[in-house]
Coordinates of C-alpha atoms in Angstrom, one line a residue:
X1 CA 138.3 125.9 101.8
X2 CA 135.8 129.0 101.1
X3 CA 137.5 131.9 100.5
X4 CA 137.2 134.9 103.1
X5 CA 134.9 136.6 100.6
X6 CA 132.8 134.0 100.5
X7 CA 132.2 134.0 104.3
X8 CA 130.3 137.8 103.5
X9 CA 126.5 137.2 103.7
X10 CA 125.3 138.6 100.8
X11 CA 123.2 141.3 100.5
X12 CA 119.3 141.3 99.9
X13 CA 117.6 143.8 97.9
X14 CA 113.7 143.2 98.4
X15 CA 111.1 143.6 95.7
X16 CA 109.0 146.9 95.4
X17 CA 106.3 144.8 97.1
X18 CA 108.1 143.4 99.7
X19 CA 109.7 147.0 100.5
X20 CA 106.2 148.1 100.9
X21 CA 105.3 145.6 103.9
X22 CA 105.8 147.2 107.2
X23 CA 106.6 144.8 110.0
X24 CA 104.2 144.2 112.6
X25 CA 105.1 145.8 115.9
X26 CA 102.9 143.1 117.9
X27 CA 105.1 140.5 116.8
X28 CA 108.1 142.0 117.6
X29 CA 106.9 142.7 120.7
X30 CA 106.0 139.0 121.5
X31 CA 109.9 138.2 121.3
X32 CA 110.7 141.3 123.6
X33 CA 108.1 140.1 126.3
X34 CA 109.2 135.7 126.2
X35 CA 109.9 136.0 129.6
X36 CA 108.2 134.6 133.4
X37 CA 108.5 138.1 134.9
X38 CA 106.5 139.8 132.1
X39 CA 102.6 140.1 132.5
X40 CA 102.2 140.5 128.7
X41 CA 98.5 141.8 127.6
X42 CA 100.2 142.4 124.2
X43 CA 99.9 139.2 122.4
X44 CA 96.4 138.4 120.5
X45 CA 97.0 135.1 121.5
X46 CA 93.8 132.1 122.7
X47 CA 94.3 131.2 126.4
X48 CA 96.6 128.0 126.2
X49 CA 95.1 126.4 129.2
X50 CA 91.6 126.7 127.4
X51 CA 92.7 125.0 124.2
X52 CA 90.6 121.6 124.2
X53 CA 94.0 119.4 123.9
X54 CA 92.1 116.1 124.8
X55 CA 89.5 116.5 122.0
X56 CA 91.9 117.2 119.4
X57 CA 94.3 114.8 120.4
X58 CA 91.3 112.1 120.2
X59 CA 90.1 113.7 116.7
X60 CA 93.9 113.9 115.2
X61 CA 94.4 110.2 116.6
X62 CA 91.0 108.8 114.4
X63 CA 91.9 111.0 111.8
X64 CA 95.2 110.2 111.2
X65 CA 94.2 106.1 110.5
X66 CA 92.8 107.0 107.8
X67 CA 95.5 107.0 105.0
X68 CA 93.2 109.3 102.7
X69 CA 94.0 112.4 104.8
X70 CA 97.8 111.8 104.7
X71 CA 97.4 112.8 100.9
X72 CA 97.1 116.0 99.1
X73 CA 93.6 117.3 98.8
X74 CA 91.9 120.0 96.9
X75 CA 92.6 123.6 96.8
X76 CA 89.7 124.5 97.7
X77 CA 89.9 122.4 100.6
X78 CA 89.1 119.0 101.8
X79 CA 85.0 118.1 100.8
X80 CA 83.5 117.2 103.9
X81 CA 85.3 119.7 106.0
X82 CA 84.4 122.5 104.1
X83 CA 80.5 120.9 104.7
X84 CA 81.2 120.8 108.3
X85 CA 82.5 124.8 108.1
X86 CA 79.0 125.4 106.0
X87 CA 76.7 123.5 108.7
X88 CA 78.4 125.9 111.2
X89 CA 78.2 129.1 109.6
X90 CA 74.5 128.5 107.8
X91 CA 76.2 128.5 104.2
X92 CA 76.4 126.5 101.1
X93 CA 79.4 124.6 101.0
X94 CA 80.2 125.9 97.7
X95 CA 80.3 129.0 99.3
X96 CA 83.4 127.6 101.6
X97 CA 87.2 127.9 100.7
X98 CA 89.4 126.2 103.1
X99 CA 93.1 128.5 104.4
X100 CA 95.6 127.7 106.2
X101 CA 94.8 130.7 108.6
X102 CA 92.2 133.3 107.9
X103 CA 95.4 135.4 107.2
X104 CA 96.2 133.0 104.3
X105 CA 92.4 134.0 103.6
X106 CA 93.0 137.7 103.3
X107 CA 95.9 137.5 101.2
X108 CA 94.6 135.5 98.5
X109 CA 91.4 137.1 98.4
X110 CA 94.0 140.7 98.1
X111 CA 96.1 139.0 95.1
X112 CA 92.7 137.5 93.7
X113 CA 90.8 141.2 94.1
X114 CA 93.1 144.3 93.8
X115 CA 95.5 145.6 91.5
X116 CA 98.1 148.1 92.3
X117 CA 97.0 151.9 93.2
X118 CA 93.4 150.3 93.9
X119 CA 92.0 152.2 96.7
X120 CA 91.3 149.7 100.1
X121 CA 89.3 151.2 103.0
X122 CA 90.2 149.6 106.3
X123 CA 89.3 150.6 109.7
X124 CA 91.6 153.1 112.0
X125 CA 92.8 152.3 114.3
X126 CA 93.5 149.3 112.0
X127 CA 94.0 145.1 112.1
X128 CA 98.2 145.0 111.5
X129 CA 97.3 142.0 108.9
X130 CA 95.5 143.5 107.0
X131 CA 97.6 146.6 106.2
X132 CA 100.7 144.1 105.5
X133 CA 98.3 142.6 103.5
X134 CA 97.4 145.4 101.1
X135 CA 100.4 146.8 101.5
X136 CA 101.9 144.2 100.0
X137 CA 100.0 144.3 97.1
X138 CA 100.4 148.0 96.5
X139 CA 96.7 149.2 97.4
X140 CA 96.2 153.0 98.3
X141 CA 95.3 152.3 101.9
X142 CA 92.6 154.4 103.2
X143 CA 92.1 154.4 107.2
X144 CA 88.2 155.1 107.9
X145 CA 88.1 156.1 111.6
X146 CA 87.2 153.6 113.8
X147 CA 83.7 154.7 116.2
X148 CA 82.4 153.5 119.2
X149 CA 79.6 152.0 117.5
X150 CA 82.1 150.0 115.1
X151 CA 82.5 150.9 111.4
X152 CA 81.9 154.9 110.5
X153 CA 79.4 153.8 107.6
X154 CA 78.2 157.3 107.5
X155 CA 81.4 158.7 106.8
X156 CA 82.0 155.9 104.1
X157 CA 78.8 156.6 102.5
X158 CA 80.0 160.6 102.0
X159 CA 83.2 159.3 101.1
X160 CA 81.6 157.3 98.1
X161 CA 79.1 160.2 97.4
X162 CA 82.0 162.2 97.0
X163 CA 83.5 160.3 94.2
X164 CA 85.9 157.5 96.4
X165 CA 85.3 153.9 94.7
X166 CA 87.3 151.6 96.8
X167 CA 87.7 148.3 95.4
X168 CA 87.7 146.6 99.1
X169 CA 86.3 148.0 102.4
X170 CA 88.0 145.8 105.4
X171 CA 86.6 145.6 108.5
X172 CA 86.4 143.6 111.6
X173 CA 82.7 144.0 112.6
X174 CA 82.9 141.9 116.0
X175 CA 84.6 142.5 119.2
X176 CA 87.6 144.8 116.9
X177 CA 91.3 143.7 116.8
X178 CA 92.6 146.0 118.8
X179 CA 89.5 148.6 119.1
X180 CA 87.3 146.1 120.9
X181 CA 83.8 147.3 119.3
X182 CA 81.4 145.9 117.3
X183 CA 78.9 146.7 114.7
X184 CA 75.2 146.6 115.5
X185 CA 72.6 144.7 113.2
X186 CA 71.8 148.3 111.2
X187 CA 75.5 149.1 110.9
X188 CA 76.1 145.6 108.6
X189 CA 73.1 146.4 106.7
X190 CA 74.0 149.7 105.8
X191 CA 77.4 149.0 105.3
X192 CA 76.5 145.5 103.0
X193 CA 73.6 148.2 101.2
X194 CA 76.7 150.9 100.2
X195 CA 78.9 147.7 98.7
X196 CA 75.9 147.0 96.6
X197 CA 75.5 150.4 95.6
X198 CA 79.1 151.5 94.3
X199 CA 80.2 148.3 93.8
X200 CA 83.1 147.5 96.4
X201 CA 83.6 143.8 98.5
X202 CA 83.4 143.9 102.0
X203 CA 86.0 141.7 103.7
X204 CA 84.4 141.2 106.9
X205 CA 87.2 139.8 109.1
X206 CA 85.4 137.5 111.8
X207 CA 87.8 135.7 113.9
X208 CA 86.3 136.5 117.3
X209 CA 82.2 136.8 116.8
X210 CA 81.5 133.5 118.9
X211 CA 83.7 134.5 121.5
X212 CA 80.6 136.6 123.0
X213 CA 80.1 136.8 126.8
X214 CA 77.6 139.6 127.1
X215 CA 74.5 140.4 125.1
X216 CA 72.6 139.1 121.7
X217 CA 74.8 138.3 117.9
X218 CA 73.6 140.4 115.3
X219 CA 73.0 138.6 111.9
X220 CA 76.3 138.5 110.1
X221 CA 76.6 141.2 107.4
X222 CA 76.7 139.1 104.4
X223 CA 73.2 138.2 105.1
X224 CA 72.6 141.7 104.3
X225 CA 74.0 141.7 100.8
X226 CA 75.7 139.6 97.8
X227 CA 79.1 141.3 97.8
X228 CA 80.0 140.5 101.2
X229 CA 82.8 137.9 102.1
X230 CA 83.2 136.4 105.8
X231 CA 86.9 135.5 107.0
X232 CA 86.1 132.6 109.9
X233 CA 89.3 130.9 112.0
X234 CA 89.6 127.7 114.2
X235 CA 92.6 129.5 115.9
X236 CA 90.4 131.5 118.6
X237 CA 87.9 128.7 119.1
X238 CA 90.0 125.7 118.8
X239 CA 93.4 126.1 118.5
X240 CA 96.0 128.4 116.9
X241 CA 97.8 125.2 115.7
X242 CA 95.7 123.8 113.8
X243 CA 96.5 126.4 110.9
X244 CA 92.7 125.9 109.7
X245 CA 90.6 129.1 108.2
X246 CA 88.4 129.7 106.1
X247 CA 86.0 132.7 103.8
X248 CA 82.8 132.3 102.6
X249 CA 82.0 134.0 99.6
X250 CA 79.6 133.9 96.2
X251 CA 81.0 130.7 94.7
X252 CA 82.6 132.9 91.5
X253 CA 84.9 134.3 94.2
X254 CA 85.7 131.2 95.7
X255 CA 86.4 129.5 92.0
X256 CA 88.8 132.9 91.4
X257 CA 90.6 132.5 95.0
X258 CA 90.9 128.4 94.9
X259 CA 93.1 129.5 91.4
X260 CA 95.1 131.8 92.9
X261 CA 95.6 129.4 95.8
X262 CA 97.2 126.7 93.5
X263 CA 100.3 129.4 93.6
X264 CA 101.0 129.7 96.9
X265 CA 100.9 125.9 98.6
X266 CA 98.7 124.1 96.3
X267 CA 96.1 123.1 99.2
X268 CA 96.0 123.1 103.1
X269 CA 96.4 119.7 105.4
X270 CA 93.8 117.2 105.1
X271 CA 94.7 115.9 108.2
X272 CA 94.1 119.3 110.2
X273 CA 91.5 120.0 108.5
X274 CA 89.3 117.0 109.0
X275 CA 90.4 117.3 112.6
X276 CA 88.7 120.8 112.7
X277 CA 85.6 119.2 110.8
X278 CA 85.2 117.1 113.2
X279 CA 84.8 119.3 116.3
X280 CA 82.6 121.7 114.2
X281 CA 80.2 118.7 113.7
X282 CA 80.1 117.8 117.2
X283 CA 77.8 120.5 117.8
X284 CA 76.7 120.1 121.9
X285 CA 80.4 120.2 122.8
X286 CA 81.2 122.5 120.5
X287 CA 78.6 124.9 122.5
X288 CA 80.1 124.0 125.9
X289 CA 83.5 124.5 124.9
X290 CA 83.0 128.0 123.3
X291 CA 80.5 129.0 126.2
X292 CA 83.3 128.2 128.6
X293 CA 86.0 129.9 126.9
X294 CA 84.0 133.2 126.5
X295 CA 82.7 132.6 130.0
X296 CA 86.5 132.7 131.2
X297 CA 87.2 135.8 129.1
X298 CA 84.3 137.7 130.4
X299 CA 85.1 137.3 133.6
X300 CA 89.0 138.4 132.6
X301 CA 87.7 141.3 130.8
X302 CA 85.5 142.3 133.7
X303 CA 88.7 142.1 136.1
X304 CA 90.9 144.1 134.1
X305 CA 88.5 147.2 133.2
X306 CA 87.5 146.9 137.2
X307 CA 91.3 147.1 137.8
X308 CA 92.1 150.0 135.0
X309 CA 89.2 152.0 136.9
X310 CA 90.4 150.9 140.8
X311 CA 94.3 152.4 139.7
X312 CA 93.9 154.5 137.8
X313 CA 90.9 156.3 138.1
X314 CA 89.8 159.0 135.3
X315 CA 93.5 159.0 134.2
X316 CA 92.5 156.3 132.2
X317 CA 89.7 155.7 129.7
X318 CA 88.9 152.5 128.7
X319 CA 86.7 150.3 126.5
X320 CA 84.0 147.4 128.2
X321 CA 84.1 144.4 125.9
X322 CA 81.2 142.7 125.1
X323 CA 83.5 140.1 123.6
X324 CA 86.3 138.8 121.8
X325 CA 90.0 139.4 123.7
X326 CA 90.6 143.2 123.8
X327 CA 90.6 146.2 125.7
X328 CA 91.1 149.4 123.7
X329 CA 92.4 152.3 126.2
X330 CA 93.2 155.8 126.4
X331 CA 96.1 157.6 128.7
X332 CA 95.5 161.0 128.3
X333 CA 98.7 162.5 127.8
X334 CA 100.4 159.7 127.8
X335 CA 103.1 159.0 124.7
X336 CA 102.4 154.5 125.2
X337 CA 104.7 154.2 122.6
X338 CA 107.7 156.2 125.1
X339 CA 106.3 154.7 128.2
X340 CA 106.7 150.7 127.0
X341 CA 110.2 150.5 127.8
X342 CA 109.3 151.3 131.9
X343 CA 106.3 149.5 131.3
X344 CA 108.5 146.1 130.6
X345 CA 111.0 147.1 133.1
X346 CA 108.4 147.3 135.5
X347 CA 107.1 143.9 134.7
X348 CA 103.9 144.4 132.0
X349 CA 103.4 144.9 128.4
X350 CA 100.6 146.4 126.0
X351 CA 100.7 147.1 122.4
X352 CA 101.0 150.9 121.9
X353 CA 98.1 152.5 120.1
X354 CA 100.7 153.6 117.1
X355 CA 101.0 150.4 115.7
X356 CA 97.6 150.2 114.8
X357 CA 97.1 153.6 113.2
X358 CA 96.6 154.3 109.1
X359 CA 96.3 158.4 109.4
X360 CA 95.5 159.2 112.5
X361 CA 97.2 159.9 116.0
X362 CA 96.4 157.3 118.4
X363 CA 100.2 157.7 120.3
X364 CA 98.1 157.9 123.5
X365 CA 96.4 154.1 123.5
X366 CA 97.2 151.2 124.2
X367 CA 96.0 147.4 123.5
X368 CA 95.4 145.5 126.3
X369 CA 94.7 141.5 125.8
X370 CA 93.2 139.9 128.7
X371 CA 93.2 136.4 127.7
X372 CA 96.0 134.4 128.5
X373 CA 96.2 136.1 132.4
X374 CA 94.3 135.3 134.9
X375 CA 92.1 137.4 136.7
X376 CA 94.7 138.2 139.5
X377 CA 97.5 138.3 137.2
X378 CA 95.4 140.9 135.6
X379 CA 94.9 143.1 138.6
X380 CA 98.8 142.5 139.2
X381 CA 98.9 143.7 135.6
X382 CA 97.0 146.6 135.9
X383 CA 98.9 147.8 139.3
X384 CA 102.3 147.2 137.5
X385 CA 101.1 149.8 134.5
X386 CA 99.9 152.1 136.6
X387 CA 103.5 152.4 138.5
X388 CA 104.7 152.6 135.3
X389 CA 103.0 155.2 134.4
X390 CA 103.5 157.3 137.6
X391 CA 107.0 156.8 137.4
X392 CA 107.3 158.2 133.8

């Protein structure tokens, strides 16, 4: 029989580099709001009745016949799918390392990249990933301020003029996680021009650039320069399950990343990824489904901001997506942070605007998701924040 002593749980005492990871408030908050009588716009979760179940179910079921993708494959990822993710985003498949996740992505490529006290610009109000990311790996995290136009390149550019050589410059250039902007055609040029110039990578984080229900896509920034790598995910456009992501990067990074892989889980699943292969190669449906599920969140988005503006009036300022799942907004005197707790009593929850922030104060926003609701349940959403707010 154990002794009493051995009943005691016994104690942890992290690493330097696991003390350094901050939790992530938006997955905290996704346990806090697991309940029918929520209307949560906090999680950065795909619409579950949009998920294409039938198609994957009949890929997964041809797939897993074949007794070749119920075996390891290699690091890099498995051949053909990694040709199916080039055909799709206009690369070389050399160019193509398979994740499990485009956060699996980021992290390698930050173990691969930086060293300790290497400086890593990332946008602010910033993607919570990515700082747990660099974090983790004991960068000196620099937030650039986030614009409405996307990126501040200007303001990088002085930075580096003034003597700042960053070794990474993250950035989510489309439809922002949780800012909601995106970066115009001159923007990625400039910024890809400055990488080339002083020498940094651009991470350019792009999980939600086909998710477009309004206006033209600009050419992707690494068509602008060599030392740009593109994060890509089948969450958003397929299905979060899946676990499939990828980057696409000069073949030298790649070779660098696939090595540090072999550390971490050896390769992904051949079986999920041919699955994802094999709706990325059946290009018509492909379109129709993405054109439906950014058809669905534009009309969302458009019946959230029209409900934001109908209840609240100018108390509220707010961001019009052109994309992507988020609305970045502003409650002018507002603590969000304070008023969450009588936001969830009264039936609603957001993301308050600290969670995202590097340096700056953003204890006045909020980030609002508006794809898993509908477009009533948004209005009803809307209402029940605006009560909220009154009442605080």
């Amino acid at each position: 029989m154990p002794s009493p002593a051995s009943l005691v749980p016994p104690s942890v005492h992290p690493s330097r580099s696991a003390a350094a990871v901050p939790g992530s408030a938006i997955r905290d908050l996704l346990r806090l709001t697991e309940t029918p009588t929520v209307l949560s716009m906090a999680g950065g979760l795909p619409a579950t009745e949009l998920i294409p179940a039938q198609r994957i179910a009949d890929a997964t079921a041809a797939a897993v016949g074949d007794r070749e993708l119920l075996q390891y494959t290699a690091s890099a990822g498995l051949r053909r799918t990694r040709e199916s993710i080039a055909r799709h985003e206009s690369v070389a498949p050399e160019e193509v390392l398979v994740t499990h996740g485009s956060q699996q992505a980021l992290s390698l490529l930050a173990a691969a990249l930086v060293d300790p006290g290497d400086v890593v610009v990332v946008d602010d109000p910033v993607y919570v990933g990515a700082m747990q990311v660099f974090a983790s790996v004991g960068a000196d995290i620099r937030g650039l301020p986030l614009t409405d136009g996307g990126i501040d390149v200007s303001l990088l550019g002085q930075w580096c003029a003034d003597g700042l050589r960053p070794t990474i410059v993250h950035t989510v250039t489309a439809f922002h996680n949780p800012g909601g902007v995106s970066a115009d055609a001159g923007r990625r040029r400039d910024l890809a021009e400055l990488a080339e110039r002083y020498g940094f990578w651009v991470i350019d984080d792009d999980p939600y650039g086909r998710l477009r229900f309004r206006g033209d896509m600009p050419a992707p920034t690494r068509s602008f320069g060599d030392r740009v790598i593109t994060l890509g995910s089948a969450s958003k456009i397929l299905a979060p399950a899946l676990r499939v992501g990828w980057l696409i990067a000069p073949p030298q990074v790649v070779a660098l990343v696939e090595r540090i892989r072999q550390s971490a889980d050896l390769c992904g699943s051949a079986l999920c990824q041919a699955v994802v292969g094999d709706l990325l190669d059946d290009t018509d449906w492909l379109a129709a489904h993405i054109a439906a599920v950014a058809g669905a969140y534009g009309r969302r988005a458009n019946a959230l901001v029209a409900a934001l503006d109908d209840v609240f009036g100018e108390a509220i300022e707010t961001s019009v997506p052109d994309g992507g799942m988020f609305c970045w907004a502003r409650l002018p005197g507002v603590n969000t942070s304070s008023l969450l707790d009588a936001a969830v009593d009264n039936g609603v929850a957001y993301v308050p605007g600290q969670a995202f922030s590097v340096h700056r104060d953003l204890s006045d926003r909020l980030r609002l998701s508006f794809a898993t609701l509908t477009e009533d349940q948004l209005c009803t959403a809307a209402g029940r924040l605006r009560a909220a707010a009154a009442a605080g």
